[in-house]
Amino acid sequence: MYPAFAKLPEERQELIMTICIEEFAKYGYTNTSTDIITARAGISKGILFHYFKSKKNLYLAVVKHAMDVLVEKTVAETAKIGASDFFEHIKEIVLAKQRITMNYFNETELVQRVIAHPPKGVQAEVEKLIADYQKTFSTPAMLKSIYRSELLESAPLRDGLNVEQVFSHVTFVLNALSNKYLQLHKAQAHPPTVIEEKLINEIETFIDMIKFGVYRQPE
């Protein structure tokens, strides 16, 4: 946190960050205008650069803030899940992440843009920032803890399958489904409630196929 910015009241910090997130998410690093940011925030450009010194520093601070928000909200929501069945647990995680994504759409858009296309002017700094987050929140141990892969250890897996295989494939597919419906939300193809209903139905169909197979069992 930059000291001058940190001295502002929390609600003022949040307002400036919200405006910056909206602008950077919509226009990217290069095309975002600090004139528009300052006009919307009701401050001068001199004050903005007093807080952050440069557009690069501002962008990095905004990206970090967006990542912090998404991680904080995701961790808090997943901690509330009390399902004792692995598939029910992971379904609730996907739905929780989907709701956070929709409620914090600009933060998600900004972070996804940064990960997919790091701006050349700040590429090295952004890649380091992403790498630091991945070391903390995307390690195999952290993912297993969040998704509670240990719930599979007592499940009646059929011969030839192991926990690692099931965990890897199920989490991959469910995250892909979540991204699919995020794109529908982005395109405003359906209202959020309809998107969530469709996502739930597709998750439950997939889980049913995983649990019970695709072919009819011989009698």
Short mmCIF file of C-alpha atoms in Angstrom, two decimals:
data_model
loop_
_atom_site.label_atom_id
_atom_site.label_comp_id
_atom_site.label_asym_id
_atom_site.label_seq_id
_atom_site.Cartn_x
_atom_site.Cartn_y
_atom_site.Cartn_z
CA MET A 1 0.00 0.00 0.00
CA TYR A 2 1.24 3.47 -0.84
CA PRO A 3 1.54 5.59 2.36
CA ALA A 4 -0.23 8.71 1.06
CA PHE A 5 -3.12 6.63 -0.31
CA ALA A 6 -3.27 4.55 2.88
CA LYS A 7 -3.94 7.71 4.91
CA LEU A 8 -7.24 8.30 3.12
CA PRO A 9 -10.48 7.20 4.80
CA GLU A 10 -11.33 3.61 3.89
CA GLU A 11 -14.47 4.55 1.96
CA ARG A 12 -12.44 7.04 -0.12
CA GLN A 13 -9.83 4.41 -0.90
CA GLU A 14 -12.56 1.98 -1.90
CA LEU A 15 -14.21 4.53 -4.22
CA ILE A 16 -10.96 5.27 -6.05
CA MET A 17 -10.13 1.57 -6.34
CA THR A 18 -13.62 0.75 -7.64
CA ILE A 19 -13.36 3.43 -10.33
CA CYS A 20 -9.87 2.28 -11.34
CA ILE A 21 -10.97 -1.35 -11.52
CA GLU A 22 -13.91 -0.44 -13.76
CA GLU A 23 -11.75 1.62 -16.11
CA PHE A 24 -8.84 -0.83 -16.34
CA ALA A 25 -11.19 -3.81 -16.73
CA LYS A 26 -12.98 -2.11 -19.60
CA TYR A 27 -10.11 -0.42 -21.46
CA GLY A 28 -6.93 -2.21 -20.38
CA TYR A 29 -3.71 -0.69 -19.14
CA THR A 30 -2.69 1.27 -22.25
CA ASN A 31 -6.09 2.70 -23.19
CA THR A 32 -7.30 3.66 -19.74
CA SER A 33 -7.30 7.42 -19.21
CA THR A 34 -6.14 8.76 -15.86
CA ASP A 35 -8.05 11.95 -16.77
CA ILE A 36 -11.29 9.96 -16.72
CA ILE A 37 -10.33 8.23 -13.47
CA THR A 38 -9.59 11.52 -11.72
CA ALA A 39 -12.74 13.17 -13.10
CA ARG A 40 -14.90 10.31 -11.85
CA ALA A 41 -13.14 10.26 -8.48
CA GLY A 42 -13.34 14.03 -8.05
CA ILE A 43 -9.59 14.49 -7.60
CA SER A 44 -6.84 16.11 -9.63
CA LYS A 45 -4.29 14.15 -11.64
CA GLY A 46 -1.61 15.64 -9.40
CA ILE A 47 -3.28 14.13 -6.34
CA LEU A 48 -3.61 10.73 -8.05
CA PHE A 49 0.09 10.70 -8.87
CA HIS A 50 0.88 11.95 -5.39
CA TYR A 51 -0.76 8.75 -4.15
CA PHE A 52 0.79 6.33 -6.65
CA LYS A 53 3.67 8.20 -8.37
CA SER A 54 2.93 6.71 -11.81
CA LYS A 55 0.26 5.00 -13.92
CA LYS A 56 2.26 1.78 -13.71
CA ASN A 57 2.21 1.83 -9.90
CA LEU A 58 -1.49 2.64 -9.95
CA TYR A 59 -2.24 -0.27 -12.26
CA LEU A 60 -0.24 -2.76 -10.20
CA ALA A 61 -1.92 -1.56 -6.99
CA VAL A 62 -5.35 -1.94 -8.61
CA VAL A 63 -4.60 -5.44 -9.93
CA LYS A 64 -3.33 -6.52 -6.51
CA HIS A 65 -6.44 -5.09 -4.86
CA ALA A 66 -8.71 -6.95 -7.29
CA MET A 67 -6.86 -10.21 -6.64
CA ASP A 68 -7.05 -9.67 -2.88
CA VAL A 69 -10.80 -9.09 -3.06
CA LEU A 70 -11.45 -12.24 -5.10
CA VAL A 71 -9.23 -14.42 -2.92
CA GLU A 72 -10.68 -13.05 0.32
CA LYS A 73 -14.28 -13.54 -0.79
CA THR A 74 -13.61 -17.02 -2.18
CA VAL A 75 -11.83 -18.24 0.95
CA ALA A 76 -14.58 -16.82 3.16
CA GLU A 77 -17.37 -18.47 1.15
CA THR A 78 -15.70 -21.86 0.81
CA ALA A 79 -15.06 -21.93 4.56
CA LYS A 80 -18.85 -21.90 5.10
CA ILE A 81 -19.42 -25.09 3.10
CA GLY A 82 -20.16 -28.04 5.34
CA ALA A 83 -20.91 -30.82 2.87
CA SER A 84 -19.49 -34.22 3.82
CA ASP A 85 -19.74 -35.65 0.28
CA PHE A 86 -16.91 -34.70 -2.10
CA PHE A 87 -19.18 -34.06 -5.08
CA GLU A 88 -21.64 -31.98 -3.07
CA HIS A 89 -18.74 -30.03 -1.57
CA ILE A 90 -17.17 -29.27 -4.93
CA LYS A 91 -20.54 -28.34 -6.43
CA GLU A 92 -21.03 -25.77 -3.66
CA ILE A 93 -17.53 -24.40 -4.28
CA VAL A 94 -18.23 -23.90 -7.98
CA LEU A 95 -21.51 -22.15 -7.21
CA ALA A 96 -19.86 -19.96 -4.56
CA LYS A 97 -17.11 -18.96 -7.00
CA GLN A 98 -19.72 -18.27 -9.68
CA ARG A 99 -21.66 -15.94 -7.38
CA ILE A 100 -18.47 -14.11 -6.38
CA THR A 101 -17.54 -13.75 -10.04
CA MET A 102 -20.91 -12.21 -10.84
CA ASN A 103 -20.91 -9.96 -7.78
CA TYR A 104 -17.34 -8.84 -8.46
CA PHE A 105 -17.46 -8.97 -12.23
CA ASN A 106 -15.10 -6.06 -12.90
CA GLU A 107 -12.48 -7.48 -10.54
CA THR A 108 -12.76 -10.84 -12.30
CA GLU A 109 -12.59 -9.25 -15.74
CA LEU A 110 -9.49 -7.28 -14.81
CA VAL A 111 -7.67 -10.26 -13.31
CA GLN A 112 -8.55 -12.53 -16.24
CA ARG A 113 -7.38 -9.88 -18.70
CA VAL A 114 -4.09 -9.50 -16.82
CA ILE A 115 -3.46 -13.25 -16.68
CA ALA A 116 -4.33 -13.84 -20.33
CA HIS A 117 -2.65 -10.73 -21.76
CA PRO A 118 -0.14 -9.07 -19.39
CA PRO A 119 0.40 -5.49 -20.63
CA LYS A 120 3.87 -5.08 -22.15
CA GLY A 121 4.65 -2.00 -20.11
CA VAL A 122 4.18 -3.85 -16.83
CA GLN A 123 4.56 -7.46 -17.95
CA ALA A 124 7.45 -8.41 -15.67
CA GLU A 125 5.82 -6.89 -12.58
CA VAL A 126 2.42 -8.43 -13.37
CA GLU A 127 3.88 -11.89 -13.96
CA LYS A 128 5.70 -11.70 -10.63
CA LEU A 129 2.48 -10.64 -8.91
CA ILE A 130 0.59 -13.56 -10.45
CA ALA A 131 3.39 -15.99 -9.59
CA ASP A 132 3.34 -14.85 -5.95
CA TYR A 133 -0.39 -15.49 -5.73
CA GLN A 134 -0.07 -18.88 -7.39
CA LYS A 135 2.63 -19.91 -4.92
CA THR A 136 0.29 -19.05 -2.07
CA PHE A 137 -3.17 -19.99 -3.33
CA SER A 138 -2.71 -22.45 -6.21
CA THR A 139 -0.35 -25.02 -4.77
CA PRO A 140 -1.50 -28.67 -4.93
CA ALA A 141 -1.77 -28.71 -1.13
CA MET A 142 -3.90 -25.55 -1.07
CA LEU A 143 -6.20 -26.82 -3.84
CA LYS A 144 -6.66 -30.15 -2.10
CA SER A 145 -7.45 -28.32 1.12
CA ILE A 146 -10.04 -26.10 -0.56
CA TYR A 147 -11.64 -28.89 -2.58
CA ARG A 148 -11.25 -31.38 0.30
CA SER A 149 -9.94 -34.25 -1.79
CA GLU A 150 -9.70 -36.32 1.41
CA LEU A 151 -13.46 -36.81 1.17
CA LEU A 152 -12.74 -39.13 -1.77
CA GLU A 153 -10.46 -41.35 0.27
CA SER A 154 -13.38 -43.06 1.99
CA ALA A 155 -15.56 -43.08 -1.13
CA PRO A 156 -16.28 -46.42 -2.88
CA LEU A 157 -14.12 -45.79 -5.97
CA ARG A 158 -14.16 -48.61 -8.48
CA ASP A 159 -11.05 -50.68 -9.07
CA GLY A 160 -8.44 -49.02 -11.24
CA LEU A 161 -9.20 -45.45 -10.15
CA ASN A 162 -7.43 -43.43 -7.52
CA VAL A 163 -8.19 -40.23 -5.64
CA GLU A 164 -5.72 -38.13 -7.66
CA GLN A 165 -7.28 -39.10 -10.99
CA VAL A 166 -10.84 -38.41 -9.89
CA PHE A 167 -9.91 -35.15 -8.16
CA SER A 168 -7.96 -33.85 -11.16
CA HIS A 169 -10.59 -34.66 -13.78
CA VAL A 170 -13.61 -33.53 -11.78
CA THR A 171 -12.11 -30.18 -10.76
CA PHE A 172 -10.98 -29.55 -14.34
CA VAL A 173 -14.44 -30.14 -15.82
CA LEU A 174 -16.32 -28.21 -13.17
CA ASN A 175 -14.02 -25.22 -13.50
CA ALA A 176 -14.56 -25.37 -17.27
CA LEU A 177 -18.34 -25.36 -16.74
CA SER A 178 -18.00 -22.36 -14.44
CA ASN A 179 -16.02 -20.48 -17.10
CA LYS A 180 -18.61 -21.39 -19.72
CA TYR A 181 -21.38 -19.73 -17.73
CA LEU A 182 -19.16 -16.79 -16.87
CA GLN A 183 -18.89 -16.12 -20.61
CA LEU A 184 -22.69 -16.29 -20.91
CA HIS A 185 -22.95 -13.78 -18.08
CA LYS A 186 -20.42 -11.55 -19.80
CA ALA A 187 -22.42 -11.70 -23.01
CA GLN A 188 -25.59 -10.95 -21.02
CA ALA A 189 -27.20 -13.93 -22.73
CA HIS A 190 -29.30 -14.74 -19.66
CA PRO A 191 -30.14 -13.15 -16.28
CA PRO A 192 -27.83 -14.29 -13.42
CA THR A 193 -30.57 -16.41 -11.83
CA VAL A 194 -31.12 -18.31 -15.07
CA ILE A 195 -27.37 -18.80 -15.54
CA GLU A 196 -27.03 -20.22 -12.02
CA GLU A 197 -29.97 -22.57 -12.59
CA LYS A 198 -28.46 -23.81 -15.84
CA LEU A 199 -25.05 -24.24 -14.19
CA ILE A 200 -26.56 -26.23 -11.31
CA ASN A 201 -28.38 -28.52 -13.75
CA GLU A 202 -25.24 -29.14 -15.79
CA ILE A 203 -23.12 -29.77 -12.68
CA GLU A 204 -25.65 -32.25 -11.34
CA THR A 205 -25.83 -34.05 -14.69
CA PHE A 206 -22.05 -34.31 -14.82
CA ILE A 207 -21.80 -35.53 -11.22
CA ASP A 208 -24.50 -38.12 -11.89
CA MET A 209 -22.52 -39.42 -14.88
CA ILE A 210 -19.31 -39.55 -12.84
CA LYS A 211 -20.96 -41.37 -9.95
CA PHE A 212 -23.09 -43.84 -11.89
CA GLY A 213 -21.59 -43.99 -15.38
CA VAL A 214 -23.06 -43.42 -18.82
CA TYR A 215 -24.07 -46.92 -19.93
CA ARG A 216 -26.91 -48.89 -18.36
CA GLN A 217 -25.62 -51.55 -16.04
CA PRO A 218 -26.40 -55.11 -17.16
CA GLU A 219 -29.08 -56.77 -15.11
#
